[in-house]
Every structure is written in C-alpha cells, then in structure tokens.
Tab-separated table of N, CA and C in Angstrom:
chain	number	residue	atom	x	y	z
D	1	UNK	N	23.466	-3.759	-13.375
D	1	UNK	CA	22.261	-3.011	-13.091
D	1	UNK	C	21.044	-3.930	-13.138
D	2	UNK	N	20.756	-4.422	-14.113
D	2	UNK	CA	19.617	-5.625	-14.370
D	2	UNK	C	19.379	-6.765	-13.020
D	3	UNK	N	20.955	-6.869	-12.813
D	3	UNK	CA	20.777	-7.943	-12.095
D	3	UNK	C	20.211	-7.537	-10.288
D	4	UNK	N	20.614	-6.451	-10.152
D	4	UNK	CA	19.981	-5.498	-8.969
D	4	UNK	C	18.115	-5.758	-9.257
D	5	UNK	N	18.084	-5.030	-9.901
D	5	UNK	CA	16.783	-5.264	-10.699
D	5	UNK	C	15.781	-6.577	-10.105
D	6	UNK	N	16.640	-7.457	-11.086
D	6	UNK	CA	15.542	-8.865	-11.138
D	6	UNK	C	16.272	-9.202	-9.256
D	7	UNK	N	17.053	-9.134	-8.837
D	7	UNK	CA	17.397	-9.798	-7.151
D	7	UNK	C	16.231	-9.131	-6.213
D	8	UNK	N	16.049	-7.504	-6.665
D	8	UNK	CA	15.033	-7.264	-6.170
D	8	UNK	C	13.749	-7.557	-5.538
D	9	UNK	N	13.268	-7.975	-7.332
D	9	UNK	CA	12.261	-7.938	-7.446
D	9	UNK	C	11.730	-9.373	-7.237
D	10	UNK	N	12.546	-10.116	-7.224
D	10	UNK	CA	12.367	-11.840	-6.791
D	10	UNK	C	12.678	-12.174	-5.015
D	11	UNK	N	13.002	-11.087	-5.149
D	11	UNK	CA	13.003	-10.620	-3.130
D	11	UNK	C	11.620	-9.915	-2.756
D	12	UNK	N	10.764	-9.536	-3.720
D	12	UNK	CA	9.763	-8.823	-3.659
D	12	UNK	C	8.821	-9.873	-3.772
D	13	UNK	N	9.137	-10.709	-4.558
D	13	UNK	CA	7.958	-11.868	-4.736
D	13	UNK	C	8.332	-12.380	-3.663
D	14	UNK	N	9.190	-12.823	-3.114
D	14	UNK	CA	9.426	-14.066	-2.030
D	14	UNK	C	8.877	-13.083	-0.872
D	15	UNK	N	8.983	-11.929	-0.830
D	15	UNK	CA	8.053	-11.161	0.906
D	15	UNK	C	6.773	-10.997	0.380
D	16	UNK	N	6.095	-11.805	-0.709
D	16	UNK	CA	4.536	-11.207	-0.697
D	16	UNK	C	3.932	-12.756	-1.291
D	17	UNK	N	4.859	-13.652	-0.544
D	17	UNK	CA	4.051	-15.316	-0.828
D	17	UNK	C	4.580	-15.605	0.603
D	18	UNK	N	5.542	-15.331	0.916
D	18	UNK	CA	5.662	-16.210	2.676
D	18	UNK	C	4.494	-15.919	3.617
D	19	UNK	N	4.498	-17.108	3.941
D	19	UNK	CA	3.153	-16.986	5.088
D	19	UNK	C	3.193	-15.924	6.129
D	20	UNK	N	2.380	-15.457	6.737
D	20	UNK	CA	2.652	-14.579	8.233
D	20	UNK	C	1.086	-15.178	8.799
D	21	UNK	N	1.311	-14.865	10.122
D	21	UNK	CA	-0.205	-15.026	10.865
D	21	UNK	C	-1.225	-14.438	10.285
D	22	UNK	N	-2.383	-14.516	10.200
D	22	UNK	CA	-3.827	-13.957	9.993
D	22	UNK	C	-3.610	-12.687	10.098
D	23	UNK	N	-3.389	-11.935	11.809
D	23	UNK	CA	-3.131	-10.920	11.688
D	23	UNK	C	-2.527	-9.460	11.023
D	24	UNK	N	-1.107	-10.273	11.008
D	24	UNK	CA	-0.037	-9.396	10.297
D	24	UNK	C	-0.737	-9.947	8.344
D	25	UNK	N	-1.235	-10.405	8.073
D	25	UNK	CA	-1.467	-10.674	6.678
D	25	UNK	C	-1.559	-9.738	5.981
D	26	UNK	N	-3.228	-8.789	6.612
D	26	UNK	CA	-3.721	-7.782	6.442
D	26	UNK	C	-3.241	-6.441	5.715
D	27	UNK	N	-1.520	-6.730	6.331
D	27	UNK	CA	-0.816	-5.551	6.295
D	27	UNK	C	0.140	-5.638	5.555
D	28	UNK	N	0.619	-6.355	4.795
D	28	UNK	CA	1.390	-6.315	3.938
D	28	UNK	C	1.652	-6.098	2.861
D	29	UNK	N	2.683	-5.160	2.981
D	29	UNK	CA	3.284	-3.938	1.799
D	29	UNK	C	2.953	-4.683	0.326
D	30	UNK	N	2.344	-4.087	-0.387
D	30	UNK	CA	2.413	-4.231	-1.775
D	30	UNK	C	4.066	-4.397	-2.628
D	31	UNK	N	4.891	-5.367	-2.030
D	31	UNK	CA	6.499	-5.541	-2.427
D	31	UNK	C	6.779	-5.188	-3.716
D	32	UNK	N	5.761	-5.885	-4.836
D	32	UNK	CA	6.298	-6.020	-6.249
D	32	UNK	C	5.609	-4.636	-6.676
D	33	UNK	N	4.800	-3.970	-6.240
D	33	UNK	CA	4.301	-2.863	-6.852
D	33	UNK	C	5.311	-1.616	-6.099
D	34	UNK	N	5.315	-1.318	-4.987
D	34	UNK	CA	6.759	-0.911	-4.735
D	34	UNK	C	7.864	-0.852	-5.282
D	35	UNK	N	8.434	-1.563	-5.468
D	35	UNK	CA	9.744	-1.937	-6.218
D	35	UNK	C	10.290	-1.742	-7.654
D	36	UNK	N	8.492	-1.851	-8.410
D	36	UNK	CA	8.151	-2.026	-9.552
D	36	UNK	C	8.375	0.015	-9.670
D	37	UNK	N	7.655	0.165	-8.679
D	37	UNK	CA	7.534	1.787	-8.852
D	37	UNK	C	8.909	2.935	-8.662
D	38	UNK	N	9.484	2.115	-7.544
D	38	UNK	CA	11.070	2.940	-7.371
D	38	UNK	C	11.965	2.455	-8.775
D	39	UNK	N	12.503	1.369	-9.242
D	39	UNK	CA	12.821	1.045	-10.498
D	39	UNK	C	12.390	1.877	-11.843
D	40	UNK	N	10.944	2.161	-11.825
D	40	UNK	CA	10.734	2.544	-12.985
D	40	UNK	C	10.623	4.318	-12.891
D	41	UNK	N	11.092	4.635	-11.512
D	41	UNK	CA	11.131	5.913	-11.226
D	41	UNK	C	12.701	6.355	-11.545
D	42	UNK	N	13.158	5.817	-10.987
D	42	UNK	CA	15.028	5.212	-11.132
D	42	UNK	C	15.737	5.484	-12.275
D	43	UNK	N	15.208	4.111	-12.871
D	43	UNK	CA	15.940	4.016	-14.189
D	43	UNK	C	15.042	3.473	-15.168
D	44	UNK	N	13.951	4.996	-16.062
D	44	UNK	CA	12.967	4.860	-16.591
D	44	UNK	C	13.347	4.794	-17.856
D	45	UNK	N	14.615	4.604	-18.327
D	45	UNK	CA	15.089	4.456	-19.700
D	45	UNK	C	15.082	2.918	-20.098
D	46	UNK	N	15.279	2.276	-18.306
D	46	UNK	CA	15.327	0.575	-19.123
D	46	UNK	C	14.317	-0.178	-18.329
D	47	UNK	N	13.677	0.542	-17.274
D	47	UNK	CA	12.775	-0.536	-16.731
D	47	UNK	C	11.338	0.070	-17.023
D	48	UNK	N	10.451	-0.745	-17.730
D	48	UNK	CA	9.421	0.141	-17.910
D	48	UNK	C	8.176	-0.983	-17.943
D	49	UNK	N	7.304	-1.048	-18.582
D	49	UNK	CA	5.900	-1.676	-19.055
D	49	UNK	C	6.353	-3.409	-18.930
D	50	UNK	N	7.426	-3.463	-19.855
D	50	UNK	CA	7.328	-4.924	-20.122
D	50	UNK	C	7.832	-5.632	-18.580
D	51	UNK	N	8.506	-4.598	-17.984
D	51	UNK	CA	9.237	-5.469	-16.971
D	51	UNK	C	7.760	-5.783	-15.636
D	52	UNK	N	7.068	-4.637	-15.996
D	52	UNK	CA	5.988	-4.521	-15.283
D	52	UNK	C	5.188	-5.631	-15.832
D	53	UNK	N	5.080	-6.287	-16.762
D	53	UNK	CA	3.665	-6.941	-17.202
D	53	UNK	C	4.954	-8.547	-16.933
D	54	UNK	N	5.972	-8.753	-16.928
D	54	UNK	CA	6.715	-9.746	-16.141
D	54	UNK	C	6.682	-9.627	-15.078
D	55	UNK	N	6.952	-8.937	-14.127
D	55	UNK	CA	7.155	-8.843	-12.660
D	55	UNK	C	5.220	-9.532	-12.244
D	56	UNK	N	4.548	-9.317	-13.405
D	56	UNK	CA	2.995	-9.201	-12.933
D	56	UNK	C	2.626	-10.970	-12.981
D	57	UNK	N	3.052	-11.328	-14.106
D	57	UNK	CA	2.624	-12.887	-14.273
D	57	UNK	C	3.500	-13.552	-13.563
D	58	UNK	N	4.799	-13.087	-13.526
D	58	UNK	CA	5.320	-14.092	-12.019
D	58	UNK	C	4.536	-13.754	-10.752
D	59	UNK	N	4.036	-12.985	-10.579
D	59	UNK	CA	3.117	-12.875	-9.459
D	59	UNK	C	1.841	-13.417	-9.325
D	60	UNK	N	1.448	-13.257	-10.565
D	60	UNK	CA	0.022	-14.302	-10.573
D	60	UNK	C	0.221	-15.592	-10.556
D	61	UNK	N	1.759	-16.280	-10.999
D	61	UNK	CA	1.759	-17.561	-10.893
D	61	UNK	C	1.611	-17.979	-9.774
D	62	UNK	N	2.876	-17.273	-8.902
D	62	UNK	CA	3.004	-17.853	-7.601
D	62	UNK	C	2.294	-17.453	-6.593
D	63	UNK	N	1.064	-16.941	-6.985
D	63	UNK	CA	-0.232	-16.431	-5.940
D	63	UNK	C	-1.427	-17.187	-6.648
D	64	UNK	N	-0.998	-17.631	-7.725
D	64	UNK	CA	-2.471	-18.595	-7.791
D	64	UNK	C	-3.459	-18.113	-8.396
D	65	UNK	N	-3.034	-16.297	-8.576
D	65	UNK	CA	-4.550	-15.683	-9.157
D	65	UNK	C	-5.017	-15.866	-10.444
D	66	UNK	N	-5.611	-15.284	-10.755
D	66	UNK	CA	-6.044	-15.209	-12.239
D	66	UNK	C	-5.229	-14.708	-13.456
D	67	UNK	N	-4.506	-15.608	-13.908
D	67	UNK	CA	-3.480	-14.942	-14.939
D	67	UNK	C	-3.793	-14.167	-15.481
D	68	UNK	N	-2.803	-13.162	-15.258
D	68	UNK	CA	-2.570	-11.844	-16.403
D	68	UNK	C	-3.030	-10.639	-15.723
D	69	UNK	N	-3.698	-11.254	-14.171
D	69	UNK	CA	-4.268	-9.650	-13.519
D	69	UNK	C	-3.587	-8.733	-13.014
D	70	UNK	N	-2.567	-9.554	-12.314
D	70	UNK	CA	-1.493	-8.654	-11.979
D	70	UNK	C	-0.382	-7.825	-12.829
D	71	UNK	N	-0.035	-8.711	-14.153
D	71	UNK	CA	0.359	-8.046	-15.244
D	71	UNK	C	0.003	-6.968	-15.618
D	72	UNK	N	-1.961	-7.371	-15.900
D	72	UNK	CA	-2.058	-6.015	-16.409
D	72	UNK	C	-2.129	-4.730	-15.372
D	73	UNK	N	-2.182	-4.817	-14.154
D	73	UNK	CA	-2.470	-3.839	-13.038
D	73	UNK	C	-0.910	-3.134	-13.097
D	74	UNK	N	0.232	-4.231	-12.925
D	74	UNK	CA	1.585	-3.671	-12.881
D	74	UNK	C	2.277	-2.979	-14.311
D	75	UNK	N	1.880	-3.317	-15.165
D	75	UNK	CA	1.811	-2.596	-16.620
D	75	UNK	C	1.357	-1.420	-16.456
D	76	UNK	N	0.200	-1.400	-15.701
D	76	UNK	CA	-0.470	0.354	-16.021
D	76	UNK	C	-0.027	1.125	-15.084
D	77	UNK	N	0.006	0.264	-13.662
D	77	UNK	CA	1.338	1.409	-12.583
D	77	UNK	C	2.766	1.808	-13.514
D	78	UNK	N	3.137	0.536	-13.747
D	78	UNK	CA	4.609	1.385	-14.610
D	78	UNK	C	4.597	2.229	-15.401
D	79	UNK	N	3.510	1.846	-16.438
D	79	UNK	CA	3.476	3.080	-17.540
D	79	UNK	C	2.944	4.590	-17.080
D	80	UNK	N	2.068	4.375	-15.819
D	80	UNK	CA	2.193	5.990	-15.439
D	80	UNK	C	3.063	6.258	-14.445
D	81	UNK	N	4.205	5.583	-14.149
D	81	UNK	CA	5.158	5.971	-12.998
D	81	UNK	C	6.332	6.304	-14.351
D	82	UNK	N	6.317	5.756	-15.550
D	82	UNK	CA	7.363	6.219	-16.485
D	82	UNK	C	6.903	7.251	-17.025
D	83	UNK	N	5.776	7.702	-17.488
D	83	UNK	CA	4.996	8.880	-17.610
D	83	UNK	C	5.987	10.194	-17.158
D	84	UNK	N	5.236	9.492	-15.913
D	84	UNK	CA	5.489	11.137	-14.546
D	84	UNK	C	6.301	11.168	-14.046
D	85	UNK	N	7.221	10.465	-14.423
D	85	UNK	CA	8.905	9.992	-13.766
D	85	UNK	C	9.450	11.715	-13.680
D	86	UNK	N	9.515	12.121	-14.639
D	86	UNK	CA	10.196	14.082	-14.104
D	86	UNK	C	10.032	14.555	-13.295
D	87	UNK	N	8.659	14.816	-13.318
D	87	UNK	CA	8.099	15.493	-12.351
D	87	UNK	C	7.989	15.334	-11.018
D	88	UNK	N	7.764	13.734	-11.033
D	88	UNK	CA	7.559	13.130	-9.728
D	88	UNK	C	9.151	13.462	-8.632
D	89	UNK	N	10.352	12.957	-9.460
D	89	UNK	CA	11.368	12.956	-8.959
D	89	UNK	C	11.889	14.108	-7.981
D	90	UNK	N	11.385	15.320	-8.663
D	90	UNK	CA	11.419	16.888	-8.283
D	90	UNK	C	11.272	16.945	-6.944
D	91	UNK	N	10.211	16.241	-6.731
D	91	UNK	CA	9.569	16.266	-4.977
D	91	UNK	C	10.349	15.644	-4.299
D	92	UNK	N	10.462	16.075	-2.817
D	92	UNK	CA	11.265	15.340	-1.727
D	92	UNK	C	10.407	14.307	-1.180
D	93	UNK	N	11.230	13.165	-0.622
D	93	UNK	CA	10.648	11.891	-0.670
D	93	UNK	C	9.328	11.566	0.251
D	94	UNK	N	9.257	12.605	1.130
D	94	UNK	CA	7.736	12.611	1.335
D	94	UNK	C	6.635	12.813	0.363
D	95	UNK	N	6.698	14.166	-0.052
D	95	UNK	CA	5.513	14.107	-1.404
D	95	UNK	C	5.851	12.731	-2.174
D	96	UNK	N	7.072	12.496	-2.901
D	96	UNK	CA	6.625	11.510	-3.660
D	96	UNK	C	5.955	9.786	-2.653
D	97	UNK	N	5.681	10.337	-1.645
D	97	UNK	CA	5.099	8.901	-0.986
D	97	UNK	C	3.827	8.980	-1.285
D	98	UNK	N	3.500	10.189	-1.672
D	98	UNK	CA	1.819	10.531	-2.115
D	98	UNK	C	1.578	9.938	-3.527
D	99	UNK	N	2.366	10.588	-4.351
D	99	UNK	CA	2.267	9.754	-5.396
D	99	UNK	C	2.044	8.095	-5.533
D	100	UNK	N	3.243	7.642	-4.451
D	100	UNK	CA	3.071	6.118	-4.725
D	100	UNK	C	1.779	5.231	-4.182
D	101	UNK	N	1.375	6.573	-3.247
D	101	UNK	CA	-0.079	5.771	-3.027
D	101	UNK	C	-0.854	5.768	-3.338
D	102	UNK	N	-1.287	6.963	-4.313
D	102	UNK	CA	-1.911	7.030	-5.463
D	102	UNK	C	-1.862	5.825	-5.895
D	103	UNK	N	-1.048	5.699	-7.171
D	103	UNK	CA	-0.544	4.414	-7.635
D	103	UNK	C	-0.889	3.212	-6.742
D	104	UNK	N	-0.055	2.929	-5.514
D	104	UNK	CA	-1.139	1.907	-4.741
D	104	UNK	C	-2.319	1.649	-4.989
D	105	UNK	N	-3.173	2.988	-4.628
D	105	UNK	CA	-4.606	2.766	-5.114
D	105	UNK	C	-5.362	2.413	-6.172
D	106	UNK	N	-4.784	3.142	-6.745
D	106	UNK	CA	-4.947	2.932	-8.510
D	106	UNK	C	-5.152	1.043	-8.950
D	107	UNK	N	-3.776	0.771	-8.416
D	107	UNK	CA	-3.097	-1.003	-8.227
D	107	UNK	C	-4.588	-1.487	-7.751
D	108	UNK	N	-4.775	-1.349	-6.684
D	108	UNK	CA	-5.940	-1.984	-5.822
D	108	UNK	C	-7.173	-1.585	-6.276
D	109	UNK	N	-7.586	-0.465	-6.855
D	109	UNK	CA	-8.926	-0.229	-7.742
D	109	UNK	C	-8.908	-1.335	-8.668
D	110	UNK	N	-8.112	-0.984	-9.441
D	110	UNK	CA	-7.964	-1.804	-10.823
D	110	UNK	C	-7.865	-3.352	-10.871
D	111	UNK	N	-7.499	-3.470	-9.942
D	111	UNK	CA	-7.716	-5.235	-8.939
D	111	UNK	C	-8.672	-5.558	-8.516
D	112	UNK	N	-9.859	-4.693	-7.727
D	112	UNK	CA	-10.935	-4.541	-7.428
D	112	UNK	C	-11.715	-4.398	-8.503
D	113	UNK	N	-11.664	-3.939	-9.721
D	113	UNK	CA	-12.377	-3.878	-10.525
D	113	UNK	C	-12.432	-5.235	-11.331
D	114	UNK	N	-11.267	-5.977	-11.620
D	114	UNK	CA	-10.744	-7.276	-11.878
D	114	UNK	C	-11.930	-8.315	-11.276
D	115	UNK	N	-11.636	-7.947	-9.987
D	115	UNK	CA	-12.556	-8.851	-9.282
D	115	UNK	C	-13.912	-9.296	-9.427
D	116	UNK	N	-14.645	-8.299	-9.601
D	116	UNK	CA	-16.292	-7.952	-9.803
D	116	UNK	C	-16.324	-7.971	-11.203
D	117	UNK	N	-15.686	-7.812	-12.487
D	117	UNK	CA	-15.583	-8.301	-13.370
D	117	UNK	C	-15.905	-9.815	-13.601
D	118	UNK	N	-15.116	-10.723	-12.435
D	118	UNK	CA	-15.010	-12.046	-12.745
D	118	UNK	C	-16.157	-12.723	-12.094
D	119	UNK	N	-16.416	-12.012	-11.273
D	119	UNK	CA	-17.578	-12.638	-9.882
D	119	UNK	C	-17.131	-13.404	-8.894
D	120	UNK	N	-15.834	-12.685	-8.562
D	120	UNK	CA	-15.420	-12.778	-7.461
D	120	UNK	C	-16.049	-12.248	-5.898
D	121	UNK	N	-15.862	-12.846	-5.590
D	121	UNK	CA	-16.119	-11.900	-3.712
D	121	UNK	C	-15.719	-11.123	-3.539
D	122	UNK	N	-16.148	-10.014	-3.156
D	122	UNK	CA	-15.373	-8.783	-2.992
D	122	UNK	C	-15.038	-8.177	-1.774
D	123	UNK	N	-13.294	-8.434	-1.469
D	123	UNK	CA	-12.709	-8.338	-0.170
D	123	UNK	C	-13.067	-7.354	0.785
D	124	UNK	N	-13.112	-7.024	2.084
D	124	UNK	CA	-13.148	-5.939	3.607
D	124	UNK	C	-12.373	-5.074	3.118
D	125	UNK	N	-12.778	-4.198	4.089
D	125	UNK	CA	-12.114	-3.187	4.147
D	125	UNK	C	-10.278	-3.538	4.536
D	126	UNK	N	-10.299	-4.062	4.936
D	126	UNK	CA	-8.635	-4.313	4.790
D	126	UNK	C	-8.311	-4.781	3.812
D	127	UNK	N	-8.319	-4.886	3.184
D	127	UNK	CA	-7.814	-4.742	1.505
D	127	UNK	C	-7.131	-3.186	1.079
D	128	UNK	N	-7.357	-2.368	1.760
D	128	UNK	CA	-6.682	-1.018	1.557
D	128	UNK	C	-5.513	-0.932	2.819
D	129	UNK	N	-5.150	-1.624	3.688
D	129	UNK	CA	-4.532	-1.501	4.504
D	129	UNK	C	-3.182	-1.413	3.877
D	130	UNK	N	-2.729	-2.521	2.854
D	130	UNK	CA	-1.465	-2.569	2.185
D	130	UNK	C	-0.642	-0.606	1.462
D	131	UNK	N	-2.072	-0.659	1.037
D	131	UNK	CA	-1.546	0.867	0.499
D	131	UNK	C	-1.005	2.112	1.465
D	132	UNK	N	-1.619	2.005	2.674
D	132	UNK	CA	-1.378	2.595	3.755
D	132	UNK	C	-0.072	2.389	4.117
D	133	UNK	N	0.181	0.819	4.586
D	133	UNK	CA	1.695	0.377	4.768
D	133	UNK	C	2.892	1.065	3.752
D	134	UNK	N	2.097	0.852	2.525
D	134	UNK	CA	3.015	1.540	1.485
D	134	UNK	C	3.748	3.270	1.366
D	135	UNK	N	2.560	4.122	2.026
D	135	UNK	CA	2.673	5.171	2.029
D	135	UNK	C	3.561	5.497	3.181
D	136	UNK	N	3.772	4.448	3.986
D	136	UNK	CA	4.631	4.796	4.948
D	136	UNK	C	6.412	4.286	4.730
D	137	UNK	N	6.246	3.141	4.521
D	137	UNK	CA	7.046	2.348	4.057
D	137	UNK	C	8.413	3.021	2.541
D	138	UNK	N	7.454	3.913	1.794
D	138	UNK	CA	7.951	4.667	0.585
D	138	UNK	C	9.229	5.438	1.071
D	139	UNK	N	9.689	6.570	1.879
D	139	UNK	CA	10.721	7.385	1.684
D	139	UNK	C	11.918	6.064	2.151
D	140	UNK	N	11.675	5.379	3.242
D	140	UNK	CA	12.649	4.939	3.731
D	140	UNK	C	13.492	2.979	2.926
D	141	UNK	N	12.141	2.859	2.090
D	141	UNK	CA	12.751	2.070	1.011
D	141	UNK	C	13.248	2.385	0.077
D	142	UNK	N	12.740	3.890	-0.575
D	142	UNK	CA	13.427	4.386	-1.577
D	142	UNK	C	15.237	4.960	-0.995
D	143	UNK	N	15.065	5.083	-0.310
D	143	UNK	CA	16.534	5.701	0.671
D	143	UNK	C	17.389	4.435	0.933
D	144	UNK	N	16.825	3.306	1.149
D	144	UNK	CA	17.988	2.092	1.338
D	144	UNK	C	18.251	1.563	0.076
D	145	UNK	N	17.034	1.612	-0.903
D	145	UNK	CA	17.300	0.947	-2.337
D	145	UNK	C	18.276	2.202	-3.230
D	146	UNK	N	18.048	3.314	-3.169
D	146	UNK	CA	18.950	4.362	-3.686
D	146	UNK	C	20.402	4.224	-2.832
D	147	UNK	N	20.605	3.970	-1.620
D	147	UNK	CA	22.088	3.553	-1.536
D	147	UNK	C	22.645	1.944	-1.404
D	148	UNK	N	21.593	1.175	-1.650
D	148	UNK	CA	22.181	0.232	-2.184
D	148	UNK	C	22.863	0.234	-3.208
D	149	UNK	N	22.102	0.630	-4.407
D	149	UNK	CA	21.902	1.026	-6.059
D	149	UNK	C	23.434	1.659	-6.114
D	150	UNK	N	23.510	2.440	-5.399
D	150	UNK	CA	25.021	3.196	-5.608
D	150	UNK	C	26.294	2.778	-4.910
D	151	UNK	N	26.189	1.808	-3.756
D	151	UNK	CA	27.055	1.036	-3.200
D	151	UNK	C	27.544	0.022	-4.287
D	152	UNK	N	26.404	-0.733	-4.698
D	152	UNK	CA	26.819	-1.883	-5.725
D	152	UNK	C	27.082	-1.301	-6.981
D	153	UNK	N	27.035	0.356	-7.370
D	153	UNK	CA	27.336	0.443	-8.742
D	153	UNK	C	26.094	-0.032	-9.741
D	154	UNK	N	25.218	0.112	-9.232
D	154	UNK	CA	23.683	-0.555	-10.274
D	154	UNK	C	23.221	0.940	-10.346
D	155	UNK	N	23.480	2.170	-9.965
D	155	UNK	CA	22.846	3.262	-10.221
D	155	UNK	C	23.953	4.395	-10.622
C-alpha cells in the first residue's frame, strides 16, 4: 500500500518539475496536491498531515521555493481533507470535484498569502488556472487511481 503511495506521489513531483512550453505551463494540474488529496481521502487512517508536510518539502526542494511553504500549504489541505473525509466520500465524484477545488483554492490562497508575506511579486491571473484544471481533471483521476489501487491490491 505505502509503496503505491510514495510511486505516486514521486510521479506527482516528476509531472510538476518537467518543463512544458510557456504556454501549456499556465495550466498545470496541481499533481502533488491532487494526489495528496485522493490518498488522504482513500486511506485516511494512514496517510494524513505528516505525509502532507513530506510530500510538501520535497516539493519545495525540487522547485526551489521557499522552504517549508509548500509543507505547510499541503499539511493544511490534508488535515482538512482527513477532517471531512466522511462526508466528502458520500458524494458522487462530481460533487466531490467541488470539494477538491475548494481545497485547490484554499492551496493557492494560502500560497498567495505566503507570497506577500515575503515580498514577493504577486503572480496574474493565471495562477488560478491550475485549480480549474484540477476541477476537471478530479473524477477521472480519482477513477483510474481507485482502480489502480485495487488492481495492485494497495486498496
């Protein structure tokens, strides 16, 4: 199960550091916050906060940012995706795409807030584009990662 897990989620880092054109940049899915969110929706007994505040500093390493921002952003998505894990589940996988973009947003506020904190520049409007991707992107990743999960016996 774990090892589903971390293959994931190091598949999640490697699609949100490879280069793409300028264009397509714009648009790319929030991987580790995704992933981070179906996991801890999943299997909220073992993946929770800490895996979130790891999944976060390997991400700040290999993006260069400001250590610990992504930690703490992916810490506070997990802990309210383990929260609301009941409830959320209840819904068919459209509603819960609402939820995750919530959460998206939440991710990207709280990053945005990071920012202007530090005196950073504060990114365009495409900076929300990712969450969008996400909201679309949600039923049909949760649907290949849920029969993966049960093909390989990790769920």
């Amino acid at each position: 199960m774990r090892w589903m897990v971390l293959i994931s989620l190091m598949l999640a880092l490697f699609l949100t550091i490879v280069p793409l054109p300028p264009v397509w940049d714009d648009w790319r899915p929030q991987w580790v916050t995704l992933l981070l969110i179906f996991w801890c929706l999943t299997l909220p007994e073992r993946i929770g906060v800490f895996w979130g505040f790891g999944a976060g500093l390997m991400l700040d390493m290999f993006t260069s940012g400001l250590l610990g921002q992504q930690a703490l952003t992916l810490s506070l998505v997990a802990y309210v995706t383990i929260t609301l894990h009941a409830r959320v589940r209840l819904f068919p996988r459209w509603q819960q795409s609402f939820f995750v973009w919530m959460l998206l947003l939440a991710e990207r506020l709280l990053t945005l807030w990071i920012l202007g904190a530090t005196g950073q520049p504060m990114p365009t409007l495409a900076y929300w584009l990712p969450t969008l991707v996400g909201l679309a992107l949600w039923p049909w990743l949760s649907i290949s990662l849920t029969w993966l999960g049960q093909r390989t016996g990790a769920l």
